[in-house]
Every structure is written in structure tokens, then in C-alpha cells.
Tab-separated table of N, CA and C in Angstrom:
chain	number	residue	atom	x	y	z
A	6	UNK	N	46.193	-48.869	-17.846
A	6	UNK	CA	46.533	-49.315	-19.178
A	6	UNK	C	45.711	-50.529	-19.611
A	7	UNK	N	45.313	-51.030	-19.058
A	7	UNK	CA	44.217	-52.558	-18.750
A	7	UNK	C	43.081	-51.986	-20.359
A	8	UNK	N	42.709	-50.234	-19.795
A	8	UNK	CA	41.637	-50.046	-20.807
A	8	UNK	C	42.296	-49.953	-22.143
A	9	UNK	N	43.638	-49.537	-22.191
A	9	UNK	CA	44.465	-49.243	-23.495
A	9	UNK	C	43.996	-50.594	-24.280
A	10	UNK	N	44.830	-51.822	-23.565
A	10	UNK	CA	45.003	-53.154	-24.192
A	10	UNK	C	43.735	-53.773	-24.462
A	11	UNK	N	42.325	-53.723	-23.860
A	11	UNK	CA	40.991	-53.970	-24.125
A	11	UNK	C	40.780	-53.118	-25.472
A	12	UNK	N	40.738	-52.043	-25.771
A	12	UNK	CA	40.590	-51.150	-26.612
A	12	UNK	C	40.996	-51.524	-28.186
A	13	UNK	N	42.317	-51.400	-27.404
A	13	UNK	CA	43.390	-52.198	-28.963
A	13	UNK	C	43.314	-53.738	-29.536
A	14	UNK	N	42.839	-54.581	-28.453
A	14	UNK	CA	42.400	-56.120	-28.854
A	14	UNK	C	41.312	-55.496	-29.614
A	15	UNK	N	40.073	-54.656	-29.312
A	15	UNK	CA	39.273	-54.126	-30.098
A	15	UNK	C	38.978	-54.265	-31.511
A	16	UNK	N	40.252	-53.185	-31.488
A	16	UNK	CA	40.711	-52.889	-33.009
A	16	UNK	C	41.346	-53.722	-33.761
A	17	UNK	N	42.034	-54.910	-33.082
A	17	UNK	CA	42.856	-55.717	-34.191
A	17	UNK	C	41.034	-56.510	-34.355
A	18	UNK	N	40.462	-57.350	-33.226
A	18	UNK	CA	39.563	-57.935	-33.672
A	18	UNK	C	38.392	-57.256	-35.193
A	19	UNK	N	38.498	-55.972	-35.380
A	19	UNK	CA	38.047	-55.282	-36.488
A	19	UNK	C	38.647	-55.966	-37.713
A	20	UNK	N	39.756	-55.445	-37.553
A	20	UNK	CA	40.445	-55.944	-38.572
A	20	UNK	C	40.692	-57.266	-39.047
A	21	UNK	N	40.339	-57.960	-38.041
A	21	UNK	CA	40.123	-59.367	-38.481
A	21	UNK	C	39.306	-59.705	-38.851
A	22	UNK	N	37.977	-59.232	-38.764
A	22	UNK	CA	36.677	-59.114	-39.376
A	22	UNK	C	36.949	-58.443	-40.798
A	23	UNK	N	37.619	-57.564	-40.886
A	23	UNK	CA	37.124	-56.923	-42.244
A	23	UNK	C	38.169	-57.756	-43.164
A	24	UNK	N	38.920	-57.730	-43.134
A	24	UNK	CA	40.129	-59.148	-43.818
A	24	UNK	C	39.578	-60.298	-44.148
A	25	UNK	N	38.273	-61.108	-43.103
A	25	UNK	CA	37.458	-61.958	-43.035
A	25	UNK	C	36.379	-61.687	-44.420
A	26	UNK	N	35.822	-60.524	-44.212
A	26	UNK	CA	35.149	-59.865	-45.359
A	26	UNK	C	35.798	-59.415	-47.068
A	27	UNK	N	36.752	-59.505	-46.661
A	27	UNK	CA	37.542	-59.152	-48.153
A	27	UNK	C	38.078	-57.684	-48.216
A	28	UNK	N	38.274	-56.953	-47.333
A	28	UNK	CA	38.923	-55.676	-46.765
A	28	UNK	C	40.537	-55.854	-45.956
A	29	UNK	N	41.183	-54.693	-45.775
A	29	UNK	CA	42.298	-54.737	-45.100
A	29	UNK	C	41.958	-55.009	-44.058
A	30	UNK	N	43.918	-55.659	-43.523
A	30	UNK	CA	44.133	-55.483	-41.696
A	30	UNK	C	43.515	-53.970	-41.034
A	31	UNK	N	43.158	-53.251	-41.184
A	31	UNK	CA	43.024	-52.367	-40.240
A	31	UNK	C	41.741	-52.164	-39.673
A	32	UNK	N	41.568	-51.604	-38.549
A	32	UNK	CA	40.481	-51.228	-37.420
A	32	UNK	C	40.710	-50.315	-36.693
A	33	UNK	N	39.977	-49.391	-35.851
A	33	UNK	CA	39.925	-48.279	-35.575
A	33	UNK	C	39.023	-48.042	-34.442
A	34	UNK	N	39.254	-48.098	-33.010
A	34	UNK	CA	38.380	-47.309	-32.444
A	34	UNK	C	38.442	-46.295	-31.286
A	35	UNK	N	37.255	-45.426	-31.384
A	35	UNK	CA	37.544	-44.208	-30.547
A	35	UNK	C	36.823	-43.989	-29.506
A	36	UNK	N	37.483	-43.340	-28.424
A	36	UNK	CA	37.325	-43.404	-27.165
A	36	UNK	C	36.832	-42.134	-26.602
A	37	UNK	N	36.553	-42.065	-25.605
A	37	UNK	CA	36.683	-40.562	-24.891
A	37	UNK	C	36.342	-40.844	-23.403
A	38	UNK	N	37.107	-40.674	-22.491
A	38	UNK	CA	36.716	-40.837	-20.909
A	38	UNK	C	36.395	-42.896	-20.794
A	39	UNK	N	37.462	-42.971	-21.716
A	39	UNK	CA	37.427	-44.873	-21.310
A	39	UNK	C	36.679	-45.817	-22.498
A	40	UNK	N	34.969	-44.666	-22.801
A	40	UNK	CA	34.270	-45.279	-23.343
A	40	UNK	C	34.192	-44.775	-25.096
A	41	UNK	N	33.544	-45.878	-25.371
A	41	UNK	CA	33.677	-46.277	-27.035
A	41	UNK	C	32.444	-45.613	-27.771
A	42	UNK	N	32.942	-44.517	-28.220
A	42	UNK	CA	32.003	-44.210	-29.119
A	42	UNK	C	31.973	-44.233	-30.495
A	43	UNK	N	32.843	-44.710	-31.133
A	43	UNK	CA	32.886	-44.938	-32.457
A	43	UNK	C	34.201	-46.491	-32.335
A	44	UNK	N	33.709	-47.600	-34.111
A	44	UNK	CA	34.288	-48.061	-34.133
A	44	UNK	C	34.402	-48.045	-35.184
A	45	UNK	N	35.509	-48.563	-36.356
A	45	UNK	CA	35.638	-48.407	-37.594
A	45	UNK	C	36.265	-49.784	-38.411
A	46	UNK	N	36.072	-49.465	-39.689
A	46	UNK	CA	37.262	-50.273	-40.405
A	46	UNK	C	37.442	-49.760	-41.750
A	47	UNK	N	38.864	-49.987	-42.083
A	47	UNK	CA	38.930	-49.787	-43.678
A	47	UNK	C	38.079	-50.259	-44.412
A	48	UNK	N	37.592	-49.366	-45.482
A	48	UNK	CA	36.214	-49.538	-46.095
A	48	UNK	C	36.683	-49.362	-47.618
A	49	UNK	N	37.969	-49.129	-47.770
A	49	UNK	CA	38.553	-48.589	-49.419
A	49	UNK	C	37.701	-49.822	-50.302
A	50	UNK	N	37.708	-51.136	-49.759
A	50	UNK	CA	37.423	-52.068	-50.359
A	50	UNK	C	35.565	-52.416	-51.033
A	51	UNK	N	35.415	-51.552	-50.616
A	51	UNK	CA	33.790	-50.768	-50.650
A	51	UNK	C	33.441	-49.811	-51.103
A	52	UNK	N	34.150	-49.043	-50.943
A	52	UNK	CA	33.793	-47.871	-51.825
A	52	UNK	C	34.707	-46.945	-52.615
A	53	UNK	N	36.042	-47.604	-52.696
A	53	UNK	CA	37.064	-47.218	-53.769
A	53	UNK	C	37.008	-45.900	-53.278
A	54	UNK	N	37.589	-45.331	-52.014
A	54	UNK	CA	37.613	-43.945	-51.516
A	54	UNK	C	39.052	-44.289	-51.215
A	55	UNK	N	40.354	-43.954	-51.023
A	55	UNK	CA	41.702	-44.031	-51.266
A	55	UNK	C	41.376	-43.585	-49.672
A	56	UNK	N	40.770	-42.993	-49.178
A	56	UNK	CA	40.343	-42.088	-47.949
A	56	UNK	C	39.575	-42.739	-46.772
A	57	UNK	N	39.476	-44.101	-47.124
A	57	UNK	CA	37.838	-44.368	-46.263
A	57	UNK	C	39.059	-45.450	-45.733
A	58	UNK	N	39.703	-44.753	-44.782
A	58	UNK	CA	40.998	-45.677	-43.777
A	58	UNK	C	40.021	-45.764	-42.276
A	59	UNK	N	39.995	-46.590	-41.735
A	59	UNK	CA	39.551	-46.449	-40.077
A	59	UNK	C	39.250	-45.764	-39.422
A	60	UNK	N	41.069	-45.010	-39.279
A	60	UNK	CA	40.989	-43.597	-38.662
A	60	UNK	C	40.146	-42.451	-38.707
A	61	UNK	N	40.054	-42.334	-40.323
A	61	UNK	CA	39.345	-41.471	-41.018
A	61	UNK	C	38.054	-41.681	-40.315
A	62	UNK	N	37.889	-42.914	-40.509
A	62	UNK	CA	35.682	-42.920	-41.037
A	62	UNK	C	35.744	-42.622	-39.129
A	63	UNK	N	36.453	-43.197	-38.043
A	63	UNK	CA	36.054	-42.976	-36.910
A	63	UNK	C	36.305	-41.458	-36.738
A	64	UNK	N	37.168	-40.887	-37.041
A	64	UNK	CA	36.994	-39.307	-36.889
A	64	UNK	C	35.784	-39.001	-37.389
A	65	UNK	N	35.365	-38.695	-38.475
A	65	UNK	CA	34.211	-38.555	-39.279
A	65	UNK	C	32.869	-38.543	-38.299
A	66	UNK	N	32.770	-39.753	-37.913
A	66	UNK	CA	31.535	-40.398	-37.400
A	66	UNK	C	31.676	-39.977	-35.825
A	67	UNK	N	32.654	-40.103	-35.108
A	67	UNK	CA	33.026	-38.879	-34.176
A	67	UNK	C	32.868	-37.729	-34.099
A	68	UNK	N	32.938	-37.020	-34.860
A	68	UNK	CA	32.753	-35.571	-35.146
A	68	UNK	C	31.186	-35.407	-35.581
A	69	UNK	N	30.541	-36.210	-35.933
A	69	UNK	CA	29.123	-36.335	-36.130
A	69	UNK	C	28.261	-36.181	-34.875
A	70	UNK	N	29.330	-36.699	-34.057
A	70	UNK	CA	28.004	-36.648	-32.490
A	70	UNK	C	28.835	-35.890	-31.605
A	71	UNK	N	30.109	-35.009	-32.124
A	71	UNK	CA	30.984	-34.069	-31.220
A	71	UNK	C	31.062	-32.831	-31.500
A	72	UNK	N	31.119	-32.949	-32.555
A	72	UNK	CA	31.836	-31.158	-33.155
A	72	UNK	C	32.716	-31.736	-33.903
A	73	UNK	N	33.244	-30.814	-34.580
A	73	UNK	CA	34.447	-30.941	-35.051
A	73	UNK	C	35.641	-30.976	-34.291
A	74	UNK	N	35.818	-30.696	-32.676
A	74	UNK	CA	37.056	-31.011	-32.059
A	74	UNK	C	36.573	-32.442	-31.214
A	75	UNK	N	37.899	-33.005	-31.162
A	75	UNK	CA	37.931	-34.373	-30.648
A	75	UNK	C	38.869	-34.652	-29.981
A	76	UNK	N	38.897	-33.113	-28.708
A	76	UNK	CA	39.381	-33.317	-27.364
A	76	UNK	C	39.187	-34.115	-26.333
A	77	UNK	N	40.016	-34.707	-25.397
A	77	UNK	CA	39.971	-35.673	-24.930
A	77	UNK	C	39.857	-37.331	-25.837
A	78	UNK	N	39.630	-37.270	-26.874
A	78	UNK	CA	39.409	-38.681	-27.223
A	78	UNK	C	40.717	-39.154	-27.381
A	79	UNK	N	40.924	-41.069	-27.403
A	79	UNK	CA	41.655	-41.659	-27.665
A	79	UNK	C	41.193	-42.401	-28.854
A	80	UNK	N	42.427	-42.791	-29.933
A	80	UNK	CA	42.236	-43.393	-31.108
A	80	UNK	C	42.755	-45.378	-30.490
A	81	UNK	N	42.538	-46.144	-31.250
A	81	UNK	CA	42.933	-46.816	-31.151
A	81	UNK	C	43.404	-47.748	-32.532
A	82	UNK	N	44.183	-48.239	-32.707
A	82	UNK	CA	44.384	-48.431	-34.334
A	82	UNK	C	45.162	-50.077	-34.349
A	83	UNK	N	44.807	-50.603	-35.394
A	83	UNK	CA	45.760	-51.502	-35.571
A	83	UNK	C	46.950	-51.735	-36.174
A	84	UNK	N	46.762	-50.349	-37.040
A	84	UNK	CA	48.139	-50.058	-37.792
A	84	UNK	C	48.333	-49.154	-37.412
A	85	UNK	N	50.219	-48.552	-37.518
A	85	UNK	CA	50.396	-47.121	-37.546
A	85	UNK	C	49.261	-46.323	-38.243
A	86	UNK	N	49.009	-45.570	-37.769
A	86	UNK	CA	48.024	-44.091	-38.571
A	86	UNK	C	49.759	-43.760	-39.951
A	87	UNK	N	48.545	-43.384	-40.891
A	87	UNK	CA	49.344	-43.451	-42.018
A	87	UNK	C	49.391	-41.923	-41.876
A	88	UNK	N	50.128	-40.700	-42.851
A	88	UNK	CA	50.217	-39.521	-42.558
A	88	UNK	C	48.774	-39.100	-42.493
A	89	UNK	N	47.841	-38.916	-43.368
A	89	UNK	CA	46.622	-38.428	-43.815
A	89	UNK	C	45.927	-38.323	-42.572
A	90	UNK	N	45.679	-39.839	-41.889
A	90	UNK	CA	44.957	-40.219	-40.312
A	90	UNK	C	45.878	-39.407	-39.582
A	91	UNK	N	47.077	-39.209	-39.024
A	91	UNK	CA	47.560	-38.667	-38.088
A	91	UNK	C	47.363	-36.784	-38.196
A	92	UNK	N	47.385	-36.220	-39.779
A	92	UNK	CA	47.143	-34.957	-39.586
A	92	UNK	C	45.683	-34.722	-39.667
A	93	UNK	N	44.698	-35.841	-39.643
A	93	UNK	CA	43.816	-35.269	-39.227
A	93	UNK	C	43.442	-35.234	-37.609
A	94	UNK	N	44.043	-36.594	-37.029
A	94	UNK	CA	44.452	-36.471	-35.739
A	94	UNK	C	44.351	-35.149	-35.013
A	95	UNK	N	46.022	-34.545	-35.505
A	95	UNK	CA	46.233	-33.218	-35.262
A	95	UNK	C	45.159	-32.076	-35.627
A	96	UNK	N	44.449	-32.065	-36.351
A	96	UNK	CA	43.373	-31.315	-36.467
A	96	UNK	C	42.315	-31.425	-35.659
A	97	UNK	N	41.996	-32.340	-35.783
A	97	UNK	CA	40.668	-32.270	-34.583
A	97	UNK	C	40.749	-32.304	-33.120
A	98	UNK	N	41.771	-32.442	-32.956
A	98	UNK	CA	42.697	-32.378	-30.972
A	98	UNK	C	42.194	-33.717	-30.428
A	99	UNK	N	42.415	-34.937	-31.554
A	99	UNK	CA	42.852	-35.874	-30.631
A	99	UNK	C	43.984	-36.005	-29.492
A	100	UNK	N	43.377	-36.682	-28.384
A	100	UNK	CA	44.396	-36.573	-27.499
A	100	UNK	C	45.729	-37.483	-27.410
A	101	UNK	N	45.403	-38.627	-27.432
A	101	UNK	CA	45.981	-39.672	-27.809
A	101	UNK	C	46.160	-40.834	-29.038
A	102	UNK	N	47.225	-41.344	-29.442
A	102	UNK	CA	46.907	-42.560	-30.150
A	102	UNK	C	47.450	-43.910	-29.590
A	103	UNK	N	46.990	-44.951	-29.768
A	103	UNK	CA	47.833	-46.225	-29.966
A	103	UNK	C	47.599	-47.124	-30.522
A	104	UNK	N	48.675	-47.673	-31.270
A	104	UNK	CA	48.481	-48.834	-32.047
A	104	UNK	C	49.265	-49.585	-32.010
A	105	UNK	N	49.100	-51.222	-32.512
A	105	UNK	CA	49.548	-52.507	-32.724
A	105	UNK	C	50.827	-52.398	-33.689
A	106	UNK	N	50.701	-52.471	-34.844
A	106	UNK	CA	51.628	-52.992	-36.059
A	106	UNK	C	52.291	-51.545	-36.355
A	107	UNK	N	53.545	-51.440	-36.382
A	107	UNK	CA	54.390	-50.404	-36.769
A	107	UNK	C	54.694	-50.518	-38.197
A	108	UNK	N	55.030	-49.256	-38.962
A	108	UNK	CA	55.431	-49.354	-40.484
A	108	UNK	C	56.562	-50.711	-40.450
A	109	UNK	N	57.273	-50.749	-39.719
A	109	UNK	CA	58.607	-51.791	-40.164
A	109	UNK	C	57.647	-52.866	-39.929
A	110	UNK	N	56.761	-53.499	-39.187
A	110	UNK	CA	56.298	-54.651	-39.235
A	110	UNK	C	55.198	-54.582	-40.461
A	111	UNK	N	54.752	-53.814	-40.899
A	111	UNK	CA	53.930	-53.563	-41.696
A	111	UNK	C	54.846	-53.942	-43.446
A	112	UNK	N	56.082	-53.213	-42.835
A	112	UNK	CA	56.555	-52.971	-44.485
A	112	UNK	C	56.685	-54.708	-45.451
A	113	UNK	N	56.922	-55.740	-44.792
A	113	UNK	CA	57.544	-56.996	-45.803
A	113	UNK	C	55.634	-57.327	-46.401
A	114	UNK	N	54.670	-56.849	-45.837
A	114	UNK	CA	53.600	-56.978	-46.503
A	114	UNK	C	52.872	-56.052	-47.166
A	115	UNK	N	53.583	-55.134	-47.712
A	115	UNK	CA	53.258	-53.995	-48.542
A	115	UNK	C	52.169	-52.950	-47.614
A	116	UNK	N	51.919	-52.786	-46.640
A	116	UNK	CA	51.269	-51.744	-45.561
A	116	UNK	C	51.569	-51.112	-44.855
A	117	UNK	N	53.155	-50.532	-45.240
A	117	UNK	CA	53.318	-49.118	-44.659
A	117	UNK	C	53.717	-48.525	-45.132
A	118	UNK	N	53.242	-47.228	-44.722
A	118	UNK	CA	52.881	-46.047	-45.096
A	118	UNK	C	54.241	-44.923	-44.684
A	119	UNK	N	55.434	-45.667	-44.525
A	119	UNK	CA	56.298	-44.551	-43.863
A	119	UNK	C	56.907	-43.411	-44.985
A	120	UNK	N	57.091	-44.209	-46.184
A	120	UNK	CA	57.952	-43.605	-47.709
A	120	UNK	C	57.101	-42.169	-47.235
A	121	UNK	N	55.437	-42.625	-47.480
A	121	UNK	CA	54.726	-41.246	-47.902
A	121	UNK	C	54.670	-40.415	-46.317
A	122	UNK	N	55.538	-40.796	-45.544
A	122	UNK	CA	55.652	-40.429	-44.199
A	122	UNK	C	56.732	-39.269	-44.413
A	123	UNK	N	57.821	-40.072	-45.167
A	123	UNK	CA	59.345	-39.283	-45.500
A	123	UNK	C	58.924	-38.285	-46.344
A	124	UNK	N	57.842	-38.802	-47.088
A	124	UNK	CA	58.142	-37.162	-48.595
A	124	UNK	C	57.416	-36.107	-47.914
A	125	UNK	N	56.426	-36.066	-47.331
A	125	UNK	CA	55.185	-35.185	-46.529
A	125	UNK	C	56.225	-34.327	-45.930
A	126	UNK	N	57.197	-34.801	-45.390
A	126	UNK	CA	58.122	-33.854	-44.198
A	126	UNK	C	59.434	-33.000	-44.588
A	127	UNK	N	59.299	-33.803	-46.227
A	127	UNK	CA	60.308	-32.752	-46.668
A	127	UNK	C	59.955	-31.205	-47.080
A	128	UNK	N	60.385	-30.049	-47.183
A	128	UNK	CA	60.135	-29.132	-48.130
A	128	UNK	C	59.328	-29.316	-49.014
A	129	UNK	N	57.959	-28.454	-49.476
A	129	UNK	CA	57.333	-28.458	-50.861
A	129	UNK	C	58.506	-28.872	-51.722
A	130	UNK	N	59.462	-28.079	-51.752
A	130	UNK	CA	60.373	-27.879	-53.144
A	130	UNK	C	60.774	-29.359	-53.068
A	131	UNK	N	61.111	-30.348	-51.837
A	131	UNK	CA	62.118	-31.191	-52.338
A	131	UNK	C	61.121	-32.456	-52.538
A	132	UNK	N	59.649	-32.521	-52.389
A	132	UNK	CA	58.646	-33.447	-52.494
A	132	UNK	C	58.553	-34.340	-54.100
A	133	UNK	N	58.661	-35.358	-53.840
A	133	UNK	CA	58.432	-36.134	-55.371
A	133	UNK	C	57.773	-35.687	-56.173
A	134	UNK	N	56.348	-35.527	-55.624
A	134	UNK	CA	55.023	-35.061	-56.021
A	134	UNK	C	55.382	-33.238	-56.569
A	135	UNK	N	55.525	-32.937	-57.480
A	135	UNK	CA	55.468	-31.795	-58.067
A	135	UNK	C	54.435	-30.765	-57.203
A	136	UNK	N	54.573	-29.747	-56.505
A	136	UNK	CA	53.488	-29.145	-55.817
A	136	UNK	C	53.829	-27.663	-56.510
A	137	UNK	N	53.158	-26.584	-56.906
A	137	UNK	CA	53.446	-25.616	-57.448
A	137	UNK	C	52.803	-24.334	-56.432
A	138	UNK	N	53.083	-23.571	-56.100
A	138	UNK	CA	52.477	-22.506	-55.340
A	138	UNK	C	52.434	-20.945	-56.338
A	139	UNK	N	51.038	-21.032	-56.645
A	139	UNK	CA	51.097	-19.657	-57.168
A	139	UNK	C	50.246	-18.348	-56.287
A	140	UNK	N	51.188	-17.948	-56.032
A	140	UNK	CA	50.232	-16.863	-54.648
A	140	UNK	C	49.231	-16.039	-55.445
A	141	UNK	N	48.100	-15.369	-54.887
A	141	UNK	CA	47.250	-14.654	-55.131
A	141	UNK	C	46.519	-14.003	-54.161
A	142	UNK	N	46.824	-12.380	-54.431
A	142	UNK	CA	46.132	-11.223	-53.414
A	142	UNK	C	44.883	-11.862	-52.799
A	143	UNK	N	43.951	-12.102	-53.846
A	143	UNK	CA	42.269	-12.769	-53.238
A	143	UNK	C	42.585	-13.442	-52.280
A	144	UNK	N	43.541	-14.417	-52.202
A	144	UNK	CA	43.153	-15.037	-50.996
A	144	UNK	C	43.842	-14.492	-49.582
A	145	UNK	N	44.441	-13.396	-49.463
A	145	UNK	CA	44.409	-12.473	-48.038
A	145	UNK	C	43.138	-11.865	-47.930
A	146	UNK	N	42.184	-11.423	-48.585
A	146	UNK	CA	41.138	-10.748	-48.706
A	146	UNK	C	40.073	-11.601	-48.339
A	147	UNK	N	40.326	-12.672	-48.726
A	147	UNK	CA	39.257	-13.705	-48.693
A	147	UNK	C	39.698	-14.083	-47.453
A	148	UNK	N	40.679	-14.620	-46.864
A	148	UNK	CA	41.194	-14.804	-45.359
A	148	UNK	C	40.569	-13.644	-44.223
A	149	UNK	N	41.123	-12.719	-44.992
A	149	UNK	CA	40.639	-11.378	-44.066
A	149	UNK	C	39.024	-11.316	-43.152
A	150	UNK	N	37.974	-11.665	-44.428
A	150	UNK	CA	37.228	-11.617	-44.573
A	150	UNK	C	36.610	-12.834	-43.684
A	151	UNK	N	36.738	-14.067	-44.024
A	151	UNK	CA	36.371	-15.110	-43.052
A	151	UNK	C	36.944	-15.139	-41.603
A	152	UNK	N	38.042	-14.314	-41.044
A	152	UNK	CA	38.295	-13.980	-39.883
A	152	UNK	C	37.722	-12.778	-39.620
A	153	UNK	N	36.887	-12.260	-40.056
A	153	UNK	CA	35.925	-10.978	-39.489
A	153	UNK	C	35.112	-11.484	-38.958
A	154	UNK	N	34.196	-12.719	-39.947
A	154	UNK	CA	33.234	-12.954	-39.710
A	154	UNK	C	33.458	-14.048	-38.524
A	155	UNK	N	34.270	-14.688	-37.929
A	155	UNK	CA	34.559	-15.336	-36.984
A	155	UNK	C	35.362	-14.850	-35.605
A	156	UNK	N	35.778	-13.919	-35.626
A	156	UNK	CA	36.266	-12.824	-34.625
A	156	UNK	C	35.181	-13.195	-33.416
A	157	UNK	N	35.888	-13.431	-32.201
A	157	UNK	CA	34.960	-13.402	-31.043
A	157	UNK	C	34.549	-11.981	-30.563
A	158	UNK	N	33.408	-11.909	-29.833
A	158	UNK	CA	32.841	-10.671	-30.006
A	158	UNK	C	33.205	-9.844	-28.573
């Protein structure tokens, strides 16, 4: 665990840098077999991307020199992963996460992310956010079709 807590001092030290810079608390870095191959920081403050969270840009830039799966890696974060970071988490087969500041320590300074934690997990139907589903044949066909062409041989 020695490498966990090296890792995660890491990431808060990010974040103290980018806070230093005029950016959020957060930092981000990713691991695989101990070692550091990506490090990150919230960048919203730069490029007005609602998206350009830590997590994110280190997946991203991870997946640049991996593939798109990001088995075996460890995240390291200074904040909870907000929903967005964690299902991409789940997408790319991160293995692990850990982080510093939890939503409740987060919440008396306006930085957590749990509310949009609660609505994500309810039902489409019972979501704040109006979501409408209108089905359409094309897209079984179109499904169909991109699993042909990806079918192992």
C-alpha cells in the first residue's frame, strides 16, 4: 500500500499545482504494474470543456499509448471520480481506483458530485433531466450490421 499512498500524495500535489494556476482541486494519476504512465489535472479552466476532469484527460492520454482497454491500471484521484470519470472507468477496465476527498468532504465547498450521482441511478423515467426514448428499427440493423463486421472469425 506504501505505492497506493506515494501515488495519491501524487495526485493531491497536482491539484495543488493546478489551484496554484487558477484551476480546480483535482489531479489524477494512472498507473499500471506500480508505474506512472499518465498524470493529469482538471483543465475545464482552460479550455471550457465541462469534460476535461483529470480522470478523463488521464484515461484519454492512457488509451493513447494502450488501446482503448485499461486493464490492469490503477487511477489515482484526489477527488471522488464524479459519475462521468467512474463510467468511463467502467468502460475501459480500469482495475482499480483511489482517492483522497469524498463527496461529503467535498460537499460544504461546492465539489461534489454525488446529487448527479443520485439522478444517474434512478430510472430514465424518474431522472430530472427529461430523457425521451424514441425507438427505431435502423438501429437493430445498424447494430446487426456492426456486429458482423466485428464477429471473431
Amino acid at each position: 500500500m506504501t505505492d497506493d499512498h506515494q501515488h495519491l500524495q501524487r495526485a493531491i500535489r497536482l491539484a495543488q499545482a493546478n489551484v496554484a494556476s487558477g484551476g480546480r482541486p483535482f489531479g489524477a494519476v494512472l498507473t499500471r504494474n506500480g508505474e506512472v504512465l499518465v498524470e493529469a489535472v482538471n483543465e475545464i479552466h482552460l479550455t471550457q470543456d465541462p469534460t476535461a476532469h483529470a480522470e478523463l484527460l488521464a484515461i484519454r492520454a492512457a488509451s493513447q499509448q494502450l488501446g482503448a482497454r485499461l486493464d490492469g491500471c490503477v487511477i489515482y484521484a484526489s477527488g471522488q471520480p464524479c459519475p462521468m470519470c467512474l463510467s468511463a472507468m467502467y468502460l475501459c477496465g480500469v482495475e482499480r481506483v483511489v482517492f483522497a476527498a469524498s463527496n461529503e468532504m467535498a460537499e460544504p465547498f461546492g465539489l461534489s458530485t454525488a446529487a448527479i450521482g443520485q439522478q444517474v441511478g434512478l430510472p430514465v423515467s424518474e431522472q430530472r433531466l427529461p430523457i425521451q426514448h424514441l425507438p427505431d428499427a435502423a438501429m437493430t440493423t445498424l447494430y446487426q450490421h456492426w456486429k458482423n463486421l466485428h464477429a471473431p472469425e
